[in-house]
Coordinates of C-alpha atoms in Angstrom, one line a residue:
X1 CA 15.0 11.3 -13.5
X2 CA 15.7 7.2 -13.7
X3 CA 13.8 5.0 -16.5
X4 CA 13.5 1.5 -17.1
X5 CA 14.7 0.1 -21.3
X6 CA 13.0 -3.3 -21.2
X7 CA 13.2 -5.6 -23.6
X8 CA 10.0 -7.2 -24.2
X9 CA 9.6 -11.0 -25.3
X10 CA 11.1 -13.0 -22.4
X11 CA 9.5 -15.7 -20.5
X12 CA 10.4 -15.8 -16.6
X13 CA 10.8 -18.9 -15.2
X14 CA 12.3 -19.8 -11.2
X15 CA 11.5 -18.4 -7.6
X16 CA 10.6 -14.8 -5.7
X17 CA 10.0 -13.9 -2.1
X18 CA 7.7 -11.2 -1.9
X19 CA 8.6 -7.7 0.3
X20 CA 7.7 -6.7 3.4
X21 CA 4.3 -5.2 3.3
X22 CA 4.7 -1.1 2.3
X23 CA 1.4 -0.1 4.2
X24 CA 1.7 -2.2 7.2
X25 CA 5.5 -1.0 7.6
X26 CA 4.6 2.9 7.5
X27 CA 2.1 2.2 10.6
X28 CA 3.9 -0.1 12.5
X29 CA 7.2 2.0 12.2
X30 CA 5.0 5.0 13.2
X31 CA 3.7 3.4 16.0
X32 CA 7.1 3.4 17.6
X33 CA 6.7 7.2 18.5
X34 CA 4.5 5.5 21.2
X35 CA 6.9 4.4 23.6
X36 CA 10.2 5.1 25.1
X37 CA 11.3 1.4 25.1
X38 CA 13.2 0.0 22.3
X39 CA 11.2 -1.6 19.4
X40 CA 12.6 -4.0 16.8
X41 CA 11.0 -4.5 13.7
X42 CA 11.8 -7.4 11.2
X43 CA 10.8 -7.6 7.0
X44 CA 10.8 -4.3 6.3
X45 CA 11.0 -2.8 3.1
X46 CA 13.7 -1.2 1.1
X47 CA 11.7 1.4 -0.4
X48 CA 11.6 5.0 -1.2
X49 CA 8.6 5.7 1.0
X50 CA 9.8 3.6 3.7
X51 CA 13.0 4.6 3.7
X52 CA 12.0 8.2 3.8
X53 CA 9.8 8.0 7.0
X54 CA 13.0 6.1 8.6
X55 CA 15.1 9.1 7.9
X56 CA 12.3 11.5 9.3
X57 CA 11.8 9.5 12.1
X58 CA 15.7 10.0 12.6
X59 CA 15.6 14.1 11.8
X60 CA 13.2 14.3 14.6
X61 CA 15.2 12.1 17.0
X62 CA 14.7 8.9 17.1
X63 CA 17.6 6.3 17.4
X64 CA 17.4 4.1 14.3
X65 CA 19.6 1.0 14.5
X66 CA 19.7 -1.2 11.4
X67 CA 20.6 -5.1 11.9
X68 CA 20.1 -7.4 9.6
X69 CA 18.6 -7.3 6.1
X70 CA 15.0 -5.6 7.2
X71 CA 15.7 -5.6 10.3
X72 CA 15.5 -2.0 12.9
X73 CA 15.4 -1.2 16.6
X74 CA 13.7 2.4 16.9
X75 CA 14.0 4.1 20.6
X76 CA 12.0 7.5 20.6
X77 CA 13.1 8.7 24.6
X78 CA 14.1 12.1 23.2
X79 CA 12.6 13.5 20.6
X80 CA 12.9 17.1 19.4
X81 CA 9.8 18.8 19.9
X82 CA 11.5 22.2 18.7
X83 CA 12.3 20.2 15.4
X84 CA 8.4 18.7 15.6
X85 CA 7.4 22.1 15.4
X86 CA 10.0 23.6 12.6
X87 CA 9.1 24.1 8.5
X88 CA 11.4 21.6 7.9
X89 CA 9.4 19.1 9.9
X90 CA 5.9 20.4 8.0
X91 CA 8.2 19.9 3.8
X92 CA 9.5 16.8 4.9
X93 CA 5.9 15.9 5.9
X94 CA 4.0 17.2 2.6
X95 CA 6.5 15.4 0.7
X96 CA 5.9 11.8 2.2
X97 CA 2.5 10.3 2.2
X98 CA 3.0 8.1 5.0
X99 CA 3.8 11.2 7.4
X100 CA 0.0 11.5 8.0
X101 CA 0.2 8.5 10.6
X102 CA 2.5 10.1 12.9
X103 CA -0.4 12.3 13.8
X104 CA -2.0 10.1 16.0
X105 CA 1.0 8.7 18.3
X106 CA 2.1 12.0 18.4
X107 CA -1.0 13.8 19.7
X108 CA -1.3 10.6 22.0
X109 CA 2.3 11.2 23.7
X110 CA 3.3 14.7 23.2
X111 CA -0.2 16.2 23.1
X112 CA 0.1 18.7 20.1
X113 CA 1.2 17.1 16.3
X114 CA 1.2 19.9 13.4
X115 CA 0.4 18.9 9.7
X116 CA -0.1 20.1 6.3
X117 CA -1.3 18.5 3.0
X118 CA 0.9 15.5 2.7
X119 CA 2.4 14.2 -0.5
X120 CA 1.6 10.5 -2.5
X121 CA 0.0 9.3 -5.1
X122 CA -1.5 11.2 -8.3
X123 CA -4.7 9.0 -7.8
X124 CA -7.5 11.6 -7.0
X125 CA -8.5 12.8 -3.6
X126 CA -7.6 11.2 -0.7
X127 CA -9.1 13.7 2.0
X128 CA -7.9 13.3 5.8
X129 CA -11.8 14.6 7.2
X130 CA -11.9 11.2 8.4
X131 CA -8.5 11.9 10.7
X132 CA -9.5 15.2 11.8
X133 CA -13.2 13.8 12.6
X134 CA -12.0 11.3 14.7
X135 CA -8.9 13.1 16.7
X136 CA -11.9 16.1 17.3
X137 CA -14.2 12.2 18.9
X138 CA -11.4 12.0 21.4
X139 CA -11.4 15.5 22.2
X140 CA -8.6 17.0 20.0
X141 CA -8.6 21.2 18.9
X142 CA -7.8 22.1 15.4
X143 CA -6.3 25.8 14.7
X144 CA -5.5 26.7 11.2
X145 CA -2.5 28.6 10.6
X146 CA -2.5 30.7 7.6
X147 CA 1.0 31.7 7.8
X148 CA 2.2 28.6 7.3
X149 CA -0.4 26.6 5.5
X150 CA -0.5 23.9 8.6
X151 CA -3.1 23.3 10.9
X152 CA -1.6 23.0 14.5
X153 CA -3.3 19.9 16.4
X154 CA -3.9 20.2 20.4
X155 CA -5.0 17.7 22.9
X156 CA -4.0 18.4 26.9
X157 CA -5.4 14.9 27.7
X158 CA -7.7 12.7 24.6
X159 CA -10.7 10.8 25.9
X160 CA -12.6 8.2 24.6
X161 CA -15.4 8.0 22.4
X162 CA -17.8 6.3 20.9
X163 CA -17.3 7.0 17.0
X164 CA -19.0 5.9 13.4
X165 CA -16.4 6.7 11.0
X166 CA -18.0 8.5 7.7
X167 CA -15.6 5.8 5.4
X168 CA -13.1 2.8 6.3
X169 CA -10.2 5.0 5.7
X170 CA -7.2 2.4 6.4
X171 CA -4.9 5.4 7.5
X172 CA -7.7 7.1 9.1
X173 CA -8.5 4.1 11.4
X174 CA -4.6 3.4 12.3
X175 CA -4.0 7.3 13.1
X176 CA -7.3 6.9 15.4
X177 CA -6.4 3.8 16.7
X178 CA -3.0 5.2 18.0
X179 CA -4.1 8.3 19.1
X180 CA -6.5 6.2 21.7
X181 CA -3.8 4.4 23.2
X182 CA -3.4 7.0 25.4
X183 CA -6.9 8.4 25.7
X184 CA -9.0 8.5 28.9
X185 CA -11.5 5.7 28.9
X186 CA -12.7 3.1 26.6
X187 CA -13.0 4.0 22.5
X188 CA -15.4 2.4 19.7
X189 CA -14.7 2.6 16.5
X190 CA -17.5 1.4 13.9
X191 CA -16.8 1.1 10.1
X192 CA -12.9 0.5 11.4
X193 CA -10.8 -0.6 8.3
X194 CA -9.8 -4.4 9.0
X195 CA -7.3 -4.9 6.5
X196 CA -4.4 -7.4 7.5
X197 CA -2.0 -4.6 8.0
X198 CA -4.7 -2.9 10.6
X199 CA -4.6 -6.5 12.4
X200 CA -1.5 -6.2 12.4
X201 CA -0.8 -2.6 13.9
X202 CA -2.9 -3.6 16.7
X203 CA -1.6 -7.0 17.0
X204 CA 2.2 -5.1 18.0
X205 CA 0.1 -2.5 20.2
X206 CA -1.1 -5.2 22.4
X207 CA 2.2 -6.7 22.9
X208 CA 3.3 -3.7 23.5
X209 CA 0.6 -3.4 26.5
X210 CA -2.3 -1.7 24.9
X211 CA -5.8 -3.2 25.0
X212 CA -7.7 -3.5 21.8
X213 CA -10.1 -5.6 21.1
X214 CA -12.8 -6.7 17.9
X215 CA -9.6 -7.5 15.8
X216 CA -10.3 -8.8 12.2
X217 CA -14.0 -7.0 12.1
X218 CA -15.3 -3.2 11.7
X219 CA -16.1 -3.0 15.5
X220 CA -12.7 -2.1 17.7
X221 CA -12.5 -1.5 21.2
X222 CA -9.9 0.1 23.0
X223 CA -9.2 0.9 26.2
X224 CA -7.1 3.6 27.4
X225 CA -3.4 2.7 29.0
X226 CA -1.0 4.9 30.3
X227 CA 1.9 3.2 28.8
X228 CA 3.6 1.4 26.3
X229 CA 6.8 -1.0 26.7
X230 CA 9.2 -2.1 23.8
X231 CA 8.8 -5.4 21.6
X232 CA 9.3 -7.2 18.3
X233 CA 7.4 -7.3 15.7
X234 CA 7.7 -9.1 11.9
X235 CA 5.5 -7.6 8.9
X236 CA 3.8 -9.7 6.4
X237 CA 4.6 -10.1 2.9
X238 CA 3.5 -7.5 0.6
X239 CA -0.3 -8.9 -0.5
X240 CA 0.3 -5.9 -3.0
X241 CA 3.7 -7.4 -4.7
X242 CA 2.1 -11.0 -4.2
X243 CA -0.7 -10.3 -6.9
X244 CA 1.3 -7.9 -9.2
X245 CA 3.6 -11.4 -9.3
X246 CA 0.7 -13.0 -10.0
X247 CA 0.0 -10.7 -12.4
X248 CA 3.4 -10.7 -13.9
X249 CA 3.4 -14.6 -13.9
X250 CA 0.1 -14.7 -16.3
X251 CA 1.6 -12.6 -18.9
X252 CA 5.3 -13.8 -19.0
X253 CA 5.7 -16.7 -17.0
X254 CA 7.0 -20.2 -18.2
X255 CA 6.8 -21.1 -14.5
X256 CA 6.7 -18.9 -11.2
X257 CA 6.8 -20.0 -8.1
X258 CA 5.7 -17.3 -5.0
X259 CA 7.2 -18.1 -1.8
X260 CA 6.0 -17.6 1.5
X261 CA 3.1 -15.5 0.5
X262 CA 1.1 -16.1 4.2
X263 CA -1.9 -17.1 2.3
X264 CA -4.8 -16.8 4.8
X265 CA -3.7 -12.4 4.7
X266 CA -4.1 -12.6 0.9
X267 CA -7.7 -12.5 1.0
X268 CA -9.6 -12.8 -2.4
X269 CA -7.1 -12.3 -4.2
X270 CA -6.0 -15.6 -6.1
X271 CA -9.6 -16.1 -6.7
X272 CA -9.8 -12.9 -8.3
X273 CA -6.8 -14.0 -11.0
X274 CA -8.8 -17.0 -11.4
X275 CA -11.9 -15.4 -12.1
X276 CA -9.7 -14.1 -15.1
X277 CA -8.9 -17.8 -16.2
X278 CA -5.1 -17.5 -14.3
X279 CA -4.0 -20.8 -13.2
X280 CA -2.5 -20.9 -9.2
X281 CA -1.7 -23.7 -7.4
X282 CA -1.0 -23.3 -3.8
X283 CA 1.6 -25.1 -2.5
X284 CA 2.1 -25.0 1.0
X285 CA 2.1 -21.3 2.1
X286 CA 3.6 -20.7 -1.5
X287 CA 2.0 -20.1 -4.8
X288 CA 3.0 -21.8 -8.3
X289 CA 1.4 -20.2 -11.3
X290 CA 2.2 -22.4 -14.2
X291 CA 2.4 -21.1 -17.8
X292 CA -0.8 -19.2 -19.3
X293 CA -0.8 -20.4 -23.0
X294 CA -4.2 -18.9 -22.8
X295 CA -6.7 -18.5 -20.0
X296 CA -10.0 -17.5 -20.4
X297 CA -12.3 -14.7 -18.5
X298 CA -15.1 -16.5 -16.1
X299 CA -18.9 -15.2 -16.8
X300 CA -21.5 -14.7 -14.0
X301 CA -24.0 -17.7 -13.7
X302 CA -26.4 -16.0 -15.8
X303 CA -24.3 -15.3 -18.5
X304 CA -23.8 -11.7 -18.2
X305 CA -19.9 -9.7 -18.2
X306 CA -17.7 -10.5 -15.8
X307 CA -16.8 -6.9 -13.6
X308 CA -14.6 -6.6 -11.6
X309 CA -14.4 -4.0 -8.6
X310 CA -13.1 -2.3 -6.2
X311 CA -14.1 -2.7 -2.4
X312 CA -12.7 -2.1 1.5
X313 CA -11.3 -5.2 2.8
X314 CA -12.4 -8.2 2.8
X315 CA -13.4 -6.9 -0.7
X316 CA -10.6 -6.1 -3.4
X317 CA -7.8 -3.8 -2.9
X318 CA -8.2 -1.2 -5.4
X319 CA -3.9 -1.3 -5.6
X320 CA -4.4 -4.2 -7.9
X321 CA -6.8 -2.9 -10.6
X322 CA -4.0 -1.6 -12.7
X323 CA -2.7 -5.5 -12.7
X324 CA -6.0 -7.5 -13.4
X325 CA -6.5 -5.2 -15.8
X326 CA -3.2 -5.9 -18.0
X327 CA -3.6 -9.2 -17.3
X328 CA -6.9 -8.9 -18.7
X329 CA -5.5 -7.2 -22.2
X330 CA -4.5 -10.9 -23.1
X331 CA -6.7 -13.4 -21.9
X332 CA -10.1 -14.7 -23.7
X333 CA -13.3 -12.6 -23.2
X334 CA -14.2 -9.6 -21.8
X335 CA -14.5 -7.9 -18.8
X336 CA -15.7 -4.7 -16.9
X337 CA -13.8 -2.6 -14.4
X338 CA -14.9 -0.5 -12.2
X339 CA -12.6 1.5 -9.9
X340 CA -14.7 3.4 -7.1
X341 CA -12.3 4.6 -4.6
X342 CA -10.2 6.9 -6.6
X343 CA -11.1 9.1 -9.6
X344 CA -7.7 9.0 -11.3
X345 CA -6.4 5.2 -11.0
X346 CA -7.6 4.4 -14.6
X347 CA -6.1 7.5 -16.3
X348 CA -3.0 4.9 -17.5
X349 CA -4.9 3.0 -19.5
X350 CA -4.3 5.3 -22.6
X351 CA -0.9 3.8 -22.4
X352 CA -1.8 0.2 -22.8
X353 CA -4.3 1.7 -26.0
X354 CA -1.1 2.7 -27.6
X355 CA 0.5 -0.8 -27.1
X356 CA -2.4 -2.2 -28.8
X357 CA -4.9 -3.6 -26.2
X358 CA -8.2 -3.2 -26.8
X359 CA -9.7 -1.4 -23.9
X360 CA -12.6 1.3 -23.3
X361 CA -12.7 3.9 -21.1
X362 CA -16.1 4.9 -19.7
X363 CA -15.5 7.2 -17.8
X364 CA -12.8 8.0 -14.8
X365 CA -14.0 5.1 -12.6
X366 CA -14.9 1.8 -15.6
X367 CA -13.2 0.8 -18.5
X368 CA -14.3 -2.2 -20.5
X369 CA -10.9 -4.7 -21.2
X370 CA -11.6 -7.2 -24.7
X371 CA -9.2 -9.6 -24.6
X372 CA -6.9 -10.6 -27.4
X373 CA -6.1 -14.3 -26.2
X374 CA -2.6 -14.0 -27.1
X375 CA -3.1 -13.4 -30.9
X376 CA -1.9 -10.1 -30.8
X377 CA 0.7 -8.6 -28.4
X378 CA 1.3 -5.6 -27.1
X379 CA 4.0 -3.9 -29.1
X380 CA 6.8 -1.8 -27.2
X381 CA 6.6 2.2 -26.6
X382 CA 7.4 5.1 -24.5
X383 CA 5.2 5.9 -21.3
X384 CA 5.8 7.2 -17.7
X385 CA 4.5 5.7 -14.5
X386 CA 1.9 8.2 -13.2
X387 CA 1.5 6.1 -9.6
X388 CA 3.3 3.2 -7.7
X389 CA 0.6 0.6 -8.7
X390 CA 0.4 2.2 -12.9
X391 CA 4.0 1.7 -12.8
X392 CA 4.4 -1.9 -11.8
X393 CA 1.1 -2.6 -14.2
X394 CA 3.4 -0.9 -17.5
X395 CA 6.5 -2.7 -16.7
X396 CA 4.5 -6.0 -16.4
X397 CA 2.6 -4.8 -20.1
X398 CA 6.4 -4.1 -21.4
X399 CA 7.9 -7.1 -20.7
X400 CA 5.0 -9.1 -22.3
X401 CA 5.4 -7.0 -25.6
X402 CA 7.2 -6.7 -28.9
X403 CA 10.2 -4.9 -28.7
X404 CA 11.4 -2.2 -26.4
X405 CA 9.7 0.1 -23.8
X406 CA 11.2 2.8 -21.7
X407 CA 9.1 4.2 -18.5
X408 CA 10.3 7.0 -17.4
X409 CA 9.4 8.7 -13.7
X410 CA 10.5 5.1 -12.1
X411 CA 10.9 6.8 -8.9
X412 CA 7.0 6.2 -8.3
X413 CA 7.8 2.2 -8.8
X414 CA 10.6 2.7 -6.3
X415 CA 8.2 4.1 -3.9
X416 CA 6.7 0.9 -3.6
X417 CA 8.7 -2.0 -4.7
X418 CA 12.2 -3.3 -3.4
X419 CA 15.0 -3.7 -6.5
X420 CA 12.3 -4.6 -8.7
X421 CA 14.5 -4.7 -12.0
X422 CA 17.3 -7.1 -9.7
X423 CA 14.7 -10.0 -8.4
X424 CA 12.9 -10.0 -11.9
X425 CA 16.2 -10.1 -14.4
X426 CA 16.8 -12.3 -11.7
X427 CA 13.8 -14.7 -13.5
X428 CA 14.9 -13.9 -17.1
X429 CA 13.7 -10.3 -17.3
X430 CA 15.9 -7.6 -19.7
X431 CA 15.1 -4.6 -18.0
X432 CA 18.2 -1.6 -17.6
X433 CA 17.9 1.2 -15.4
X434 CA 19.0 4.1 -17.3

């Protein structure tokens, strides 16, 4: 098991490009199972959970070609469907997250997908009823086998429907989405997600020849095609990695400057740093967050604690709690999280108690954050990153603090962000992977 030693202390100072978008890479990459024509995709990650789903797509047939850096052609004309079917298909599926959203162009093209509890995440539940609910919409049969512990999804010809969906599951409305390509008819979707990387997914469908409509909002239409050609396709920057560099910038930065962050995808999230006192200039489509001798946390107009929460898009991504609230440990004032999507994301904050913040947990969903404005710093220590978003937030808490850390379990971190202790000793970071 890898670890990060970091030596706390150092003040960054220079230039980084963010990633390719994780979460818009594992759909759109998915999405290739939806055609026979070649499909280039450009900016995509080099990450464990990205790089995994490559290599399944590859075990189960498709011709992978890489070009240049984050650069791939996929070509899915002759898949295995006696490997689609195998238990090596169904482990190499629970161990990978992302697996889940080859449901839906599968049942679309082949007509029958198989899938079992897929892996992720330690961050509470994160059921798949909103999947299921929608494949069963378009006409899809469920049978459970016990044997196996899979559940064995059918579909002779999908057709479309008119669906409410009971949450804006981001997965759960790309699976739907590319289930319908294919479907019979015209299919609503109400309460869609309408995240960037959503826009995104059915930005490439379109070129691709399928006809979706009500991008950007909760209301998507799409009518049924009966097939899909090649194209090219570039993923945006990782909104994710833009505000834990934010994040990271605040705490130890003498200077940062974010490039090519394609500002008008990043949503609230510079204003949300700001309402934490965080200086950001924007700079073109790039984002300069000067030195933070101190900054200081923003009340509401009547005077009351700042909180700040969790929400679907447009509201704020709940991947970024675990950085607003380090960032939080050492500005001026207090503030209020509340995390209402996931019952476990807040579990790490026992680790930044032991480095000396001043934080209360409520309960599993709010913990209170008192600032110490910089007069006392965290102080080094020992911890392991429980999830991908955890792990970034410690490493950031480490190298603002007194002496050395270790985090161990770094695999999580790897999951989600591309040679993370290369581009930041790159800035003036000490960090070793041992």
């Amino acid at each position: 098991m890898a670890s990060f030693i970091i030596e706390g202390g150092h003040l960054l100072q220079g230039t980084i490009t963010p990633q390719g978008a994780k979460n818009e890479a594992l759909q759109v990459i998915c999405a290739t199972l939806l055609t026979e024509d070649e499909v280039t995709i450009r900016n995509i990650p080099d990450i464990r959970d990205v790089n995994n789903l490559i290599q399944l797509l590859r075990d189960i047939g498709v011709k992978v070609t890489s070009g240049e850096h984050g650069t791939y052609t996929f070509q899915a004309d002759n898949l295995n469907l006696d490997y689609l079917e195998s238990d090596a298909f169904v482990q190499s599926c629970a161990e990978l997250r992302g697996s889940v959203l080859m449901i839906g162009p599968l049942l679309a093209r082949m007509g029958k997908a198989v899938i079992t509890k897929p892996g992720g995440d330690k961050i509470g539940r994160r059921r798949l009823d909103t999947h299921f609910l929608g494949f069963e919409k378009l006409g899809a049969k469920f049978n459970r086998i016990e044997s196996r512990n899979v559940y064995e999804i059918t579909a002779r010809q999908l057709k479309g429907s008119d669906m409410l969906l009971d949450e804006a599951s981001v997965t759960g409305t790309a699976n739907i989405i590319m289930a319908a390509i294919f479907a019979k008819g015209t299919t609503t979707i109400y309460n869609a997600a309408c995240e960037p990387y959503i826009q995104q997914l059915c930005e490439m469908l379109n070129k691709m020849g399928a006809r979706i409509s009500g991008l950007k909002s909760n209301l998507l239409t799409i009518e049924g095609v009966k097939k899909l050609h090649g194209t090219d396709h570039r993923i945006l920057p990782d909104m994710i990695e833009v505000g834990s560099f934010i994040g990271m910038a605040a705490m130890c930065g003498d200077g940062i400057r974010i490039k090519d962050v394609s500002l008008e995808h990043l949503g609230i999230i510079p204003d949300t740093f700001r309402k934490l006192g965080v200086k950001i200039k924007v700079e073109g489509d790039d984002l300069f967050v000067p030195r933070q001798k101190h900054y200081e946390i923003q009340s509401f107009i009547d005077g009351t604690i700042m909180t700040l929460a969790d929400a679907p898009w447009p509201g704020l991504t709940p991947d970024l709690l675990s950085v607003l609230i380090v960032v939080a440990t050492q500005a001026r004032g207090s503030v209020l999280f509340h995390q209402k999507m996931f019952e476990s994301r807040l579990f790490f904050v026992d680790k930044l108690i032991d480095m000396g913040a001043q934080i209360i947990l409520c309960d599993p969903h709010r913990a209170v954050v008192v600032g110490h404005d910089r007069k006392i710093t965290l102080r080094g220590g020992r911890m392991s990153s429980p999830d991908i978003r955890a792990g970034i937030a410690l490493l950031i808490a480490a190298m603002s603090a007194n002496g050395t850390s270790r985090i161990d379990n770094i695999q999580q971190i790897d999951r989600g962000y591309e040679h993370i202790e290369q581009r930041l000793n790159a800035l003036g970071a000490k960090i070793e992977r041992a």
